[in-house]
mmCIF file of C-alpha atoms in Angstrom:
data_model
loop_
_atom_site.group_PDB
_atom_site.id
_atom_site.type_symbol
_atom_site.label_atom_id
_atom_site.label_comp_id
_atom_site.label_asym_id
_atom_site.label_seq_id
_atom_site.Cartn_x
_atom_site.Cartn_y
_atom_site.Cartn_z
ATOM 1 C CA MET A 1 0.435 -0.065 -0.125
ATOM 2 C CA GLN A 2 1.195 3.557 -0.628
ATOM 3 C CA LYS A 3 2.199 5.732 1.771
ATOM 4 C CA GLU A 4 -0.460 8.873 2.500
ATOM 5 C CA THR A 5 2.470 10.958 1.281
ATOM 6 C CA ASP A 6 3.538 9.845 -1.458
ATOM 7 C CA ILE A 7 -0.809 9.773 -2.752
ATOM 8 C CA LYS A 8 -0.937 13.338 -1.297
ATOM 9 C CA THR A 9 2.132 14.036 -3.674
ATOM 10 C CA LYS A 10 1.153 12.045 -6.529
ATOM 11 C CA VAL A 11 -2.336 14.033 -6.660
ATOM 12 C CA LYS A 12 -1.156 17.841 -5.919
ATOM 13 C CA ASN A 13 1.264 16.665 -8.896
ATOM 14 C CA TYR A 14 -1.248 15.519 -11.304
ATOM 15 C CA ILE A 15 -3.801 19.097 -10.108
ATOM 16 C CA ILE A 16 0.213 21.480 -10.760
ATOM 17 C CA GLU A 17 0.376 19.749 -13.900
ATOM 18 C CA SER A 18 -2.545 19.448 -15.657
ATOM 19 C CA THR A 19 -3.323 23.805 -14.724
ATOM 20 C CA PHE A 20 -0.131 25.094 -15.296
ATOM 21 C CA ASP A 21 -0.952 26.746 -11.678
ATOM 22 C CA ASP A 22 1.761 27.833 -9.483
ATOM 23 C CA VAL A 23 2.812 24.937 -7.256
ATOM 24 C CA GLU A 24 2.192 27.661 -3.993
ATOM 25 C CA LYS A 25 -1.049 28.106 -5.005
ATOM 26 C CA ILE A 26 -2.429 24.994 -4.249
ATOM 27 C CA LYS A 27 -2.541 23.771 -0.206
ATOM 28 C CA ASP A 28 -3.328 20.945 0.640
ATOM 29 C CA ASP A 29 -7.005 22.323 1.647
ATOM 30 C CA THR A 30 -7.613 24.982 -0.704
ATOM 31 C CA LEU A 31 -10.733 24.206 -2.712
ATOM 32 C CA ILE A 32 -9.982 23.282 -5.782
ATOM 33 C CA PHE A 33 -13.513 23.463 -8.135
ATOM 34 C CA GLU A 34 -14.716 26.665 -5.473
ATOM 35 C CA GLU A 35 -11.459 28.423 -6.107
ATOM 36 C CA GLY A 36 -12.205 27.806 -10.136
ATOM 37 C CA ILE A 37 -8.782 25.341 -10.116
ATOM 38 C CA LEU A 38 -10.470 22.149 -11.483
ATOM 39 C CA ASP A 39 -14.122 23.042 -13.457
ATOM 40 C CA SER A 40 -16.140 19.613 -14.594
ATOM 41 C CA MET A 41 -13.691 18.865 -17.235
ATOM 42 C CA GLY A 42 -11.182 19.204 -15.034
ATOM 43 C CA LEU A 43 -13.046 16.674 -12.331
ATOM 44 C CA LEU A 44 -13.153 14.080 -15.300
ATOM 45 C CA PHE A 45 -9.488 14.363 -15.667
ATOM 46 C CA LEU A 46 -9.138 13.770 -12.558
ATOM 47 C CA ILE A 47 -11.313 11.235 -12.227
ATOM 48 C CA GLU A 48 -9.527 9.335 -14.915
ATOM 49 C CA PHE A 49 -6.132 10.083 -13.015
ATOM 50 C CA LEU A 50 -7.292 8.493 -10.266
ATOM 51 C CA GLN A 51 -8.708 4.873 -12.418
ATOM 52 C CA GLU A 52 -5.454 4.816 -14.000
ATOM 53 C CA GLU A 53 -2.967 6.470 -11.107
ATOM 54 C CA PHE A 54 -4.576 4.091 -8.146
ATOM 55 C CA ASN A 55 -7.116 1.672 -9.926
ATOM 56 C CA LEU A 56 -9.649 3.360 -8.025
ATOM 57 C CA THR A 57 -13.144 3.654 -9.630
ATOM 58 C CA THR A 58 -15.380 6.955 -9.318
ATOM 59 C CA ASN A 59 -19.400 5.606 -9.042
ATOM 60 C CA ASP A 60 -22.099 8.101 -9.336
ATOM 61 C CA GLU A 61 -23.196 8.268 -5.892
ATOM 62 C CA GLU A 62 -20.086 8.594 -4.614
ATOM 63 C CA LEU A 63 -20.074 11.882 -7.062
ATOM 64 C CA VAL A 64 -20.264 14.321 -3.918
ATOM 65 C CA VAL A 65 -18.249 17.783 -2.907
ATOM 66 C CA GLU A 66 -16.575 15.801 0.114
ATOM 67 C CA ASN A 67 -14.710 13.564 -1.689
ATOM 68 C CA PHE A 68 -13.008 16.219 -4.397
ATOM 69 C CA GLN A 69 -13.418 19.786 -2.717
ATOM 70 C CA SER A 70 -9.625 19.963 -1.511
ATOM 71 C CA ILE A 71 -6.366 18.002 -1.931
ATOM 72 C CA ASN A 72 -7.271 16.331 1.706
ATOM 73 C CA SER A 73 -10.911 15.324 0.204
ATOM 74 C CA ILE A 74 -9.188 13.673 -2.691
ATOM 75 C CA LEU A 75 -6.878 11.866 -0.097
ATOM 76 C CA SER A 76 -9.266 10.640 2.312
ATOM 77 C CA PHE A 77 -11.572 9.185 -0.304
ATOM 78 C CA ILE A 78 -8.756 7.722 -2.491
ATOM 79 C CA GLU A 79 -7.713 6.099 0.887
ATOM 80 C CA SER A 80 -11.277 4.678 1.806
ATOM 81 C CA LYS A 81 -11.681 3.148 -1.256
ATOM 82 C CA MET A 82 -8.180 1.727 -0.875
ATOM 83 C CA MET B 1 -30.033 58.798 -5.973
ATOM 84 C CA LYS B 2 -29.545 55.586 -5.683
ATOM 85 C CA ALA B 3 -32.456 53.323 -8.238
ATOM 86 C CA THR B 4 -34.465 51.420 -6.504
ATOM 87 C CA ARG B 5 -34.870 47.871 -8.129
ATOM 88 C CA LYS B 6 -38.058 45.787 -7.958
ATOM 89 C CA PRO B 7 -38.477 43.261 -6.014
ATOM 90 C CA PHE B 8 -37.478 39.728 -6.658
ATOM 91 C CA SER B 9 -40.566 37.951 -7.883
ATOM 92 C CA LYS B 10 -42.368 35.318 -10.132
ATOM 93 C CA ASP B 11 -43.513 37.513 -12.510
ATOM 94 C CA ILE B 12 -39.754 39.550 -12.783
ATOM 95 C CA LEU B 13 -39.091 38.382 -15.966
ATOM 96 C CA HIS B 14 -42.535 39.150 -17.506
ATOM 97 C CA ILE B 15 -42.827 41.619 -20.267
ATOM 98 C CA GLU B 16 -45.470 43.798 -19.838
ATOM 99 C CA ASN B 17 -45.278 45.441 -23.170
ATOM 100 C CA ILE B 18 -45.085 42.045 -25.677
ATOM 101 C CA GLU B 19 -45.837 44.452 -28.756
ATOM 102 C CA THR B 20 -43.222 47.130 -28.176
ATOM 103 C CA VAL B 21 -40.987 44.546 -27.420
ATOM 104 C CA CYS B 22 -41.595 42.757 -30.810
ATOM 105 C CA ASN B 23 -41.350 45.549 -32.707
ATOM 106 C CA GLU B 24 -38.065 46.483 -30.881
ATOM 107 C CA ILE B 25 -36.444 42.842 -32.290
ATOM 108 C CA ILE B 26 -38.429 43.087 -35.762
ATOM 109 C CA ALA B 27 -36.822 46.434 -36.813
ATOM 110 C CA LYS B 28 -33.550 45.553 -35.059
ATOM 111 C CA LEU B 29 -33.546 42.603 -37.412
ATOM 112 C CA LYS B 30 -34.339 44.750 -40.110
ATOM 113 C CA ASN B 31 -31.480 47.246 -39.941
ATOM 114 C CA ASP B 32 -28.259 44.284 -38.830
ATOM 115 C CA VAL B 33 -29.857 42.316 -42.048
ATOM 116 C CA GLY B 34 -30.774 44.784 -44.424
ATOM 117 C CA ARG B 35 -27.909 47.457 -43.415
ATOM 118 C CA LYS B 36 -24.749 46.526 -42.021
ATOM 119 C CA LEU B 37 -24.677 43.139 -42.680
ATOM 120 C CA GLN B 38 -26.416 44.277 -46.658
ATOM 121 C CA ARG B 39 -28.022 40.733 -47.125
ATOM 122 C CA ARG B 40 -31.670 40.783 -48.839
ATOM 123 C CA GLY B 41 -33.607 38.163 -46.840
ATOM 124 C CA ALA B 42 -32.918 35.371 -44.296
ATOM 125 C CA VAL B 43 -32.735 31.593 -44.182
ATOM 126 C CA ILE B 44 -33.255 29.795 -40.424
ATOM 127 C CA GLY B 45 -33.161 26.149 -39.614
ATOM 128 C CA ILE B 46 -36.623 25.002 -38.357
ATOM 129 C CA SER B 47 -36.952 22.122 -35.936
ATOM 130 C CA GLY B 48 -40.776 22.344 -34.263
ATOM 131 C CA GLY B 49 -39.219 23.441 -31.198
ATOM 132 C CA ILE B 50 -40.262 26.884 -29.758
ATOM 133 C CA ASP B 51 -36.678 29.177 -30.284
ATOM 134 C CA SER B 52 -36.729 28.571 -33.881
ATOM 135 C CA SER B 53 -40.195 28.743 -34.275
ATOM 136 C CA VAL B 54 -39.995 32.826 -32.651
ATOM 137 C CA CYS B 55 -37.295 33.187 -34.417
ATOM 138 C CA MET B 56 -38.622 32.285 -37.990
ATOM 139 C CA ALA B 57 -42.377 34.531 -36.791
ATOM 140 C CA LEU B 58 -40.242 37.420 -35.857
ATOM 141 C CA SER B 59 -38.279 37.085 -39.516
ATOM 142 C CA ALA B 60 -41.499 36.875 -42.046
ATOM 143 C CA LYS B 61 -42.200 39.729 -39.510
ATOM 144 C CA ALA B 62 -39.349 41.483 -40.612
ATOM 145 C CA PHE B 63 -38.440 40.626 -43.950
ATOM 146 C CA GLY B 64 -42.168 39.517 -45.762
ATOM 147 C CA PRO B 65 -42.601 35.538 -45.320
ATOM 148 C CA LYS B 66 -41.682 35.210 -49.525
ATOM 149 C CA LYS B 67 -37.840 36.812 -48.448
ATOM 150 C CA VAL B 68 -37.762 33.712 -45.642
ATOM 151 C CA THR B 69 -36.206 30.379 -46.164
ATOM 152 C CA ALA B 70 -37.524 27.765 -43.898
ATOM 153 C CA ILE B 71 -34.950 24.482 -43.712
ATOM 154 C CA MET B 72 -36.099 21.462 -42.369
ATOM 155 C CA LEU B 73 -33.087 19.379 -41.701
ATOM 156 C CA PRO B 74 -33.619 16.039 -39.919
ATOM 157 C CA GLU B 75 -30.969 12.951 -39.839
ATOM 158 C CA GLN B 76 -31.879 9.520 -38.629
ATOM 159 C CA ASP B 77 -31.995 10.532 -35.098
ATOM 160 C CA SER B 78 -34.738 13.056 -35.626
ATOM 161 C CA SER B 79 -38.086 12.638 -34.097
ATOM 162 C CA ASP B 80 -40.480 12.662 -36.829
ATOM 163 C CA ASP B 81 -42.901 14.985 -34.795
ATOM 164 C CA SER B 82 -40.311 17.519 -35.195
ATOM 165 C CA ARG B 83 -40.416 17.746 -39.055
ATOM 166 C CA LEU B 84 -44.693 17.649 -38.647
ATOM 167 C CA LEU B 85 -44.377 20.849 -36.170
ATOM 168 C CA ALA B 86 -41.867 22.862 -39.114
ATOM 169 C CA GLU B 87 -44.274 22.138 -41.360
ATOM 170 C CA LYS B 88 -46.884 23.353 -39.317
ATOM 171 C CA LEU B 89 -45.144 26.433 -38.495
ATOM 172 C CA ALA B 90 -43.706 27.728 -41.850
ATOM 173 C CA ALA B 91 -47.505 27.137 -43.146
ATOM 174 C CA LYS B 92 -48.656 29.871 -40.675
ATOM 175 C CA PHE B 93 -46.298 32.397 -40.917
ATOM 176 C CA ASP B 94 -46.751 31.655 -44.625
ATOM 177 C CA VAL B 95 -43.673 31.063 -45.778
ATOM 178 C CA THR B 96 -43.564 28.691 -48.729
ATOM 179 C CA ASP B 97 -39.848 28.032 -49.518
ATOM 180 C CA THR B 98 -39.228 25.659 -47.030
ATOM 181 C CA LEU B 99 -36.532 22.796 -47.618
ATOM 182 C CA ILE B 100 -36.166 19.818 -46.159
ATOM 183 C CA GLU B 101 -32.319 18.745 -45.880
ATOM 184 C CA ASP B 102 -31.682 15.113 -44.645
ATOM 185 C CA ILE B 103 -28.316 15.481 -43.489
ATOM 186 C CA THR B 104 -27.956 11.614 -42.498
ATOM 187 C CA LYS B 105 -25.879 11.169 -45.282
ATOM 188 C CA ALA B 106 -23.097 13.918 -44.458
ATOM 189 C CA LEU B 107 -23.698 12.545 -41.292
ATOM 190 C CA GLU B 108 -22.609 9.069 -42.017
ATOM 191 C CA GLY B 109 -19.894 10.219 -44.375
ATOM 192 C CA PHE B 110 -18.419 12.195 -41.056
ATOM 193 C CA GLY B 111 -18.941 8.847 -39.576
ATOM 194 C CA CYS B 112 -20.637 10.857 -36.357
ATOM 195 C CA TYR B 113 -23.114 7.672 -35.536
ATOM 196 C CA LYS B 114 -20.310 5.076 -35.730
ATOM 197 C CA ARG B 115 -17.641 7.593 -33.296
ATOM 198 C CA ARG B 116 -20.437 8.136 -31.466
ATOM 199 C CA ASP B 117 -21.372 5.175 -31.145
ATOM 200 C CA ASP B 118 -18.107 2.656 -30.265
ATOM 201 C CA ALA B 119 -17.259 5.851 -27.467
ATOM 202 C CA ILE B 120 -20.964 4.452 -26.067
ATOM 203 C CA GLY B 121 -19.630 0.555 -26.561
ATOM 204 C CA ARG B 122 -16.439 1.249 -24.184
ATOM 205 C CA VAL B 123 -18.588 1.799 -21.990
ATOM 206 C CA ILE B 124 -21.751 0.425 -22.235
ATOM 207 C CA THR B 125 -20.153 -3.511 -23.614
ATOM 208 C CA ASN B 126 -23.605 -4.930 -24.904
ATOM 209 C CA PHE B 127 -25.086 -1.543 -26.355
ATOM 210 C CA ASP B 128 -26.520 -2.085 -29.212
ATOM 211 C CA PRO B 129 -26.678 0.408 -31.457
ATOM 212 C CA THR B 130 -29.477 -1.025 -34.159
ATOM 213 C CA VAL B 131 -31.843 -1.210 -31.042
ATOM 214 C CA ASP B 132 -30.649 0.740 -27.987
ATOM 215 C CA LYS B 133 -31.345 3.914 -27.675
ATOM 216 C CA ALA B 134 -28.771 6.309 -26.095
ATOM 217 C CA LYS B 135 -28.580 10.118 -24.299
ATOM 218 C CA ILE B 136 -26.027 11.516 -22.250
ATOM 219 C CA GLU B 137 -27.294 13.584 -18.875
ATOM 220 C CA ILE B 138 -26.006 14.792 -15.881
ATOM 221 C CA LYS B 139 -27.768 13.280 -12.889
ATOM 222 C CA GLN B 140 -26.683 15.619 -10.194
ATOM 223 C CA ASP B 141 -29.044 18.343 -8.680
ATOM 224 C CA ALA B 142 -28.114 21.933 -9.422
ATOM 225 C CA ALA B 143 -27.674 22.752 -6.097
ATOM 226 C CA SER B 144 -24.758 19.851 -6.076
ATOM 227 C CA ASN B 145 -21.473 21.888 -5.215
ATOM 228 C CA LEU B 146 -19.502 19.915 -7.494
ATOM 229 C CA PRO B 147 -19.367 20.389 -11.149
ATOM 230 C CA PRO B 148 -21.618 18.811 -13.196
ATOM 231 C CA VAL B 149 -20.490 15.654 -14.816
ATOM 232 C CA PHE B 150 -21.985 13.728 -17.222
ATOM 233 C CA SER B 151 -23.367 9.435 -17.542
ATOM 234 C CA VAL B 152 -24.690 7.495 -20.536
ATOM 235 C CA THR B 153 -28.024 5.862 -20.493
ATOM 236 C CA VAL B 154 -28.792 3.182 -22.957
ATOM 237 C CA ILE B 155 -31.835 1.486 -22.710
ATOM 238 C CA LYS B 156 -32.838 -1.344 -24.090
ATOM 239 C CA PRO B 157 -35.618 -3.003 -26.206
ATOM 240 C CA ASN B 158 -37.707 -4.772 -23.332
ATOM 241 C CA GLY B 159 -36.829 -1.090 -21.433
ATOM 242 C CA ASP B 160 -34.136 -1.437 -19.323
ATOM 243 C CA ILE B 161 -32.075 0.790 -18.598
ATOM 244 C CA VAL B 162 -27.879 0.870 -18.036
ATOM 245 C CA SER B 163 -26.330 4.150 -16.840
ATOM 246 C CA LYS B 164 -22.872 4.585 -16.529
ATOM 247 C CA LEU B 165 -20.462 7.591 -15.548
ATOM 248 C CA LEU B 166 -18.660 8.673 -18.483
ATOM 249 C CA PRO B 167 -15.126 8.503 -18.881
ATOM 250 C CA VAL B 168 -13.539 11.330 -19.864
ATOM 251 C CA LYS B 169 -12.544 9.648 -23.391
ATOM 252 C CA GLU B 170 -15.544 8.367 -23.808
ATOM 253 C CA TYR B 171 -17.599 11.638 -23.159
ATOM 254 C CA LEU B 172 -15.193 13.468 -25.514
ATOM 255 C CA GLN B 173 -15.695 11.759 -28.029
ATOM 256 C CA ILE B 174 -19.944 11.168 -27.897
ATOM 257 C CA VAL B 175 -19.808 15.066 -27.955
ATOM 258 C CA ALA B 176 -17.274 15.926 -30.159
ATOM 259 C CA SER B 177 -18.979 12.912 -32.790
ATOM 260 C CA THR B 178 -22.951 14.238 -31.943
ATOM 261 C CA ASN B 179 -21.218 18.430 -32.977
ATOM 262 C CA PHE B 180 -21.192 16.996 -36.726
ATOM 263 C CA LYS B 181 -24.931 17.236 -36.874
ATOM 264 C CA GLN B 182 -24.943 21.205 -35.767
ATOM 265 C CA ARG B 183 -22.202 21.878 -37.759
ATOM 266 C CA SER B 184 -23.440 20.131 -40.337
ATOM 267 C CA ARG B 185 -27.038 22.213 -40.039
ATOM 268 C CA MET B 186 -24.666 25.551 -39.942
ATOM 269 C CA SER B 187 -23.197 23.950 -43.340
ATOM 270 C CA MET B 188 -26.314 23.483 -45.294
ATOM 271 C CA LEU B 189 -27.662 26.689 -43.374
ATOM 272 C CA TYR B 190 -24.857 28.748 -45.092
ATOM 273 C CA TYR B 191 -24.754 27.362 -48.629
ATOM 274 C CA HIS B 192 -28.633 28.427 -48.912
ATOM 275 C CA ALA B 193 -27.865 31.720 -47.615
ATOM 276 C CA GLU B 194 -24.719 32.161 -50.188
ATOM 277 C CA ARG B 195 -27.238 30.614 -53.015
ATOM 278 C CA LEU B 196 -29.963 33.219 -51.803
ATOM 279 C CA HIS B 197 -27.274 36.454 -50.969
ATOM 280 C CA TYR B 198 -29.621 36.155 -46.979
ATOM 281 C CA ALA B 199 -28.458 36.382 -43.606
ATOM 282 C CA VAL B 200 -28.240 32.987 -41.552
ATOM 283 C CA ILE B 201 -30.187 33.380 -38.327
ATOM 284 C CA GLY B 202 -29.091 31.725 -35.272
ATOM 285 C CA THR B 203 -31.855 30.802 -32.899
ATOM 286 C CA PRO B 204 -30.142 30.716 -29.717
ATOM 287 C CA ASN B 205 -31.408 31.678 -26.607
ATOM 288 C CA LYS B 206 -29.790 34.110 -23.632
ATOM 289 C CA HIS B 207 -29.373 30.168 -21.683
ATOM 290 C CA GLU B 208 -28.142 28.341 -24.615
ATOM 291 C CA VAL B 209 -25.477 31.942 -25.212
ATOM 292 C CA GLU B 210 -24.254 32.048 -21.688
ATOM 293 C CA GLN B 211 -24.241 28.822 -20.600
ATOM 294 C CA GLY B 212 -23.024 27.758 -23.359
ATOM 295 C CA PHE B 213 -25.291 25.153 -24.901
ATOM 296 C CA PHE B 214 -24.294 25.861 -28.544
ATOM 297 C CA VAL B 215 -21.801 24.258 -30.750
ATOM 298 C CA LYS B 216 -19.471 26.744 -31.588
ATOM 299 C CA HIS B 217 -18.925 26.357 -35.513
ATOM 300 C CA GLY B 218 -22.788 24.887 -35.024
ATOM 301 C CA ASP B 219 -25.836 26.393 -33.734
ATOM 302 C CA GLY B 220 -23.749 28.989 -32.478
ATOM 303 C CA GLY B 221 -22.449 29.669 -36.326
ATOM 304 C CA ALA B 222 -25.063 32.731 -37.660
ATOM 305 C CA ASP B 223 -24.955 36.520 -38.652
ATOM 306 C CA VAL B 224 -27.931 37.623 -36.441
ATOM 307 C CA MET B 225 -29.639 36.199 -33.523
ATOM 308 C CA PRO B 226 -32.315 37.505 -32.621
ATOM 309 C CA ILE B 227 -33.705 36.103 -29.087
ATOM 310 C CA GLY B 228 -30.095 35.824 -27.340
ATOM 311 C CA HIS B 229 -31.231 38.208 -24.802
ATOM 312 C CA LEU B 230 -34.473 36.471 -24.069
ATOM 313 C CA TYR B 231 -35.139 34.252 -21.193
ATOM 314 C CA LYS B 232 -36.808 31.073 -22.663
ATOM 315 C CA THR B 233 -39.593 32.426 -20.826
ATOM 316 C CA GLN B 234 -40.278 35.326 -22.152
ATOM 317 C CA VAL B 235 -39.200 33.434 -25.926
ATOM 318 C CA TYR B 236 -42.692 31.518 -24.779
ATOM 319 C CA GLN B 237 -44.404 35.232 -24.107
ATOM 320 C CA LEU B 238 -42.933 35.851 -27.681
ATOM 321 C CA ALA B 239 -44.415 32.459 -29.285
ATOM 322 C CA SER B 240 -47.447 33.093 -27.900
ATOM 323 C CA TYR B 241 -48.411 36.898 -29.012
ATOM 324 C CA LEU B 242 -46.767 36.047 -32.096
ATOM 325 C CA GLY B 243 -49.221 32.880 -32.382
ATOM 326 C CA VAL B 244 -46.860 30.361 -32.538
ATOM 327 C CA PRO B 245 -48.900 26.731 -32.904
ATOM 328 C CA GLN B 246 -49.617 26.021 -29.552
ATOM 329 C CA ASP B 247 -48.409 21.831 -30.326
ATOM 330 C CA ILE B 248 -45.303 23.433 -30.504
ATOM 331 C CA ILE B 249 -45.811 25.736 -27.593
ATOM 332 C CA ASP B 250 -47.071 23.258 -25.649
ATOM 333 C CA ARG B 251 -43.808 20.621 -26.115
ATOM 334 C CA THR B 252 -41.063 20.009 -23.638
ATOM 335 C CA PRO B 253 -37.331 21.116 -25.141
ATOM 336 C CA THR B 254 -35.125 18.427 -26.094
ATOM 337 C CA THR B 255 -31.730 18.314 -27.674
ATOM 338 C CA ASP B 256 -33.434 15.777 -30.423
ATOM 339 C CA THR B 257 -29.704 15.064 -30.843
ATOM 340 C CA TYR B 258 -29.810 11.195 -28.979
ATOM 341 C CA THR B 259 -31.787 8.462 -29.788
ATOM 342 C CA ALA B 260 -33.366 8.506 -26.567
ATOM 343 C CA GLU B 261 -35.634 10.121 -25.401
ATOM 344 C CA GLN B 262 -33.516 13.892 -24.001
ATOM 345 C CA THR B 263 -35.188 16.991 -22.415
ATOM 346 C CA GLN B 264 -32.816 20.136 -22.170
ATOM 347 C CA GLU B 265 -33.388 19.491 -18.442
ATOM 348 C CA ASP B 266 -31.288 16.213 -18.271
ATOM 349 C CA PHE B 267 -28.710 17.100 -20.492
ATOM 350 C CA PHE B 268 -27.848 20.510 -19.399
ATOM 351 C CA TYR B 269 -29.561 22.878 -17.398
ATOM 352 C CA GLN B 270 -30.559 20.531 -14.433
ATOM 353 C CA MET B 271 -33.632 22.181 -13.426
ATOM 354 C CA PRO B 272 -36.900 22.817 -15.606
ATOM 355 C CA PHE B 273 -36.637 26.303 -17.170
ATOM 356 C CA GLU B 274 -38.716 28.779 -15.393
ATOM 357 C CA GLN B 275 -37.273 28.132 -11.789
ATOM 358 C CA MET B 276 -33.721 28.213 -13.783
ATOM 359 C CA ASP B 277 -35.036 31.477 -15.472
ATOM 360 C CA LEU B 278 -35.517 33.243 -12.370
ATOM 361 C CA ILE B 279 -32.881 32.519 -10.329
ATOM 362 C CA TRP B 280 -30.532 32.896 -13.370
ATOM 363 C CA TYR B 281 -32.219 36.296 -13.168
ATOM 364 C CA GLY B 282 -31.744 36.752 -9.294
ATOM 365 C CA TRP B 283 -27.870 35.623 -10.047
ATOM 366 C CA GLU B 284 -26.810 38.268 -12.825
ATOM 367 C CA ASN B 285 -28.834 41.382 -10.927
ATOM 368 C CA ASP B 286 -27.124 40.310 -7.853
ATOM 369 C CA TYR B 287 -29.955 39.510 -6.026
ATOM 370 C CA PRO B 288 -29.433 38.529 -2.135
ATOM 371 C CA ALA B 289 -29.462 34.530 -2.456
ATOM 372 C CA VAL B 290 -31.682 34.927 0.377
ATOM 373 C CA GLU B 291 -34.462 36.620 -1.127
ATOM 374 C CA VAL B 292 -34.361 34.506 -4.635
ATOM 375 C CA ALA B 293 -34.523 31.655 -1.733
ATOM 376 C CA ASN B 294 -38.058 33.023 0.051
ATOM 377 C CA VAL B 295 -39.528 33.198 -3.686
ATOM 378 C CA MET B 296 -38.588 30.097 -4.660
ATOM 379 C CA ASN B 297 -39.205 28.216 -1.639
ATOM 380 C CA LYS B 298 -35.718 27.014 -1.410
ATOM 381 C CA THR B 299 -32.843 27.376 1.460
ATOM 382 C CA THR B 300 -30.416 29.587 0.586
ATOM 383 C CA GLN B 301 -28.048 27.214 0.563
ATOM 384 C CA ASP B 302 -29.293 26.048 -2.652
ATOM 385 C CA ILE B 303 -29.413 29.046 -3.983
ATOM 386 C CA GLU B 304 -26.213 30.114 -3.249
ATOM 387 C CA ASN B 305 -24.587 26.477 -4.838
ATOM 388 C CA ILE B 306 -27.018 27.367 -8.040
ATOM 389 C CA TYR B 307 -25.504 30.658 -8.346
ATOM 390 C CA LYS B 308 -22.247 29.063 -7.690
ATOM 391 C CA ASN B 309 -23.005 26.357 -10.774
ATOM 392 C CA PHE B 310 -24.346 29.373 -13.269
ATOM 393 C CA GLU B 311 -20.733 31.090 -12.289
ATOM 394 C CA ARG B 312 -19.164 27.664 -12.986
ATOM 395 C CA LYS B 313 -20.847 27.302 -16.630
ATOM 396 C CA ARG B 314 -20.349 30.978 -17.179
ATOM 397 C CA LYS B 315 -16.850 30.535 -16.670
ATOM 398 C CA THR B 316 -16.203 27.226 -18.329
ATOM 399 C CA THR B 317 -18.051 28.011 -21.734
ATOM 400 C CA GLU B 318 -15.657 31.225 -22.223
ATOM 401 C CA TYR B 319 -13.915 29.389 -24.737
ATOM 402 C CA LEU B 320 -17.399 28.828 -27.180
ATOM 403 C CA ARG B 321 -17.651 32.628 -27.101
ATOM 404 C CA MET B 322 -14.600 34.019 -27.425
ATOM 405 C CA ARG B 323 -13.572 35.060 -31.069
ATOM 406 C CA PRO B 324 -10.090 33.816 -32.758
ATOM 407 C CA ILE B 325 -7.181 35.190 -30.890
ATOM 408 C CA PHE B 326 -4.691 37.014 -33.185
#
């Protein structure tokens, strides 16, 4: 099983690479949708990333803000599925 | 002195002076087409939907029915009702230059259906496009605080329904394939417009323009958009005033794009247009969420989330409204 810090780094790097954003702009608790860092297409690409990187399938009922609103939330979501 | 504005109410979008508003649109159409664009008439694609019907009625009044060419552009997935209603509309406004251009073969040439069905088949493996019906839809509530994402739904001949969240590659391929429909229609409209030295009348309403519910260089490709500033509720008000046939007014707005029945609400807007119009107006005019919530029987939090949803849609679709950058 991957370490929590590794997972967090991978998610953070993915978001930074896909948005071309500055690393210091995205903190672990930054609200990535509320602050416009990712939009609906960004969410779809993020779901694809989770599938490819962690072999994690997202179901319709898991598409709630609590699972995706920040890097911390995504981390909790990944851990809950592992 | 600070101007006082109307308190938010369910009637706030009602047009009081409908005759004046129609006459202003008609005068503007004449000026835009005749003076600015230097064209001698109008070509319009009619689908049997409310927006194209109102635009055709306005065009017939602006240019006279003899200077309007109304074109039906069905393809294999179009409903037969659409054609019948479009014919009824043209007859009602004495537009006799009506054409039917079936674009199915053109779409087959582009591989529209095959590319779309291949993508659906990768998600729902037992999808059989020869007998199954399919559509894509947003299942989340508009008040959800997460951006909307699409699911694909397949309806089997026995009524069984299979629905799955669309992975990004398949979602993009389905949308890109079906967009051939709107772009082929646009090409055909411009063929006739150029042949006749007419202008192409675009039919999107305010929501379609501002929320990006149109295809760039497809139904978004036109010379003038006479109802681009009107809310859907107001388009209905114009339809009644102008005498659009009642069965067109009573019809639920559909996309007429996928093989399964699909309302615009399922596909994109996530709420009935009567609600959406009012909340959009509230958002656009900075009415506090609490004031709108009281009138709409919703919680303040719901309205705040819907405001965010609108903001996101406008921002996400900015690309569609942008001109080429140079």
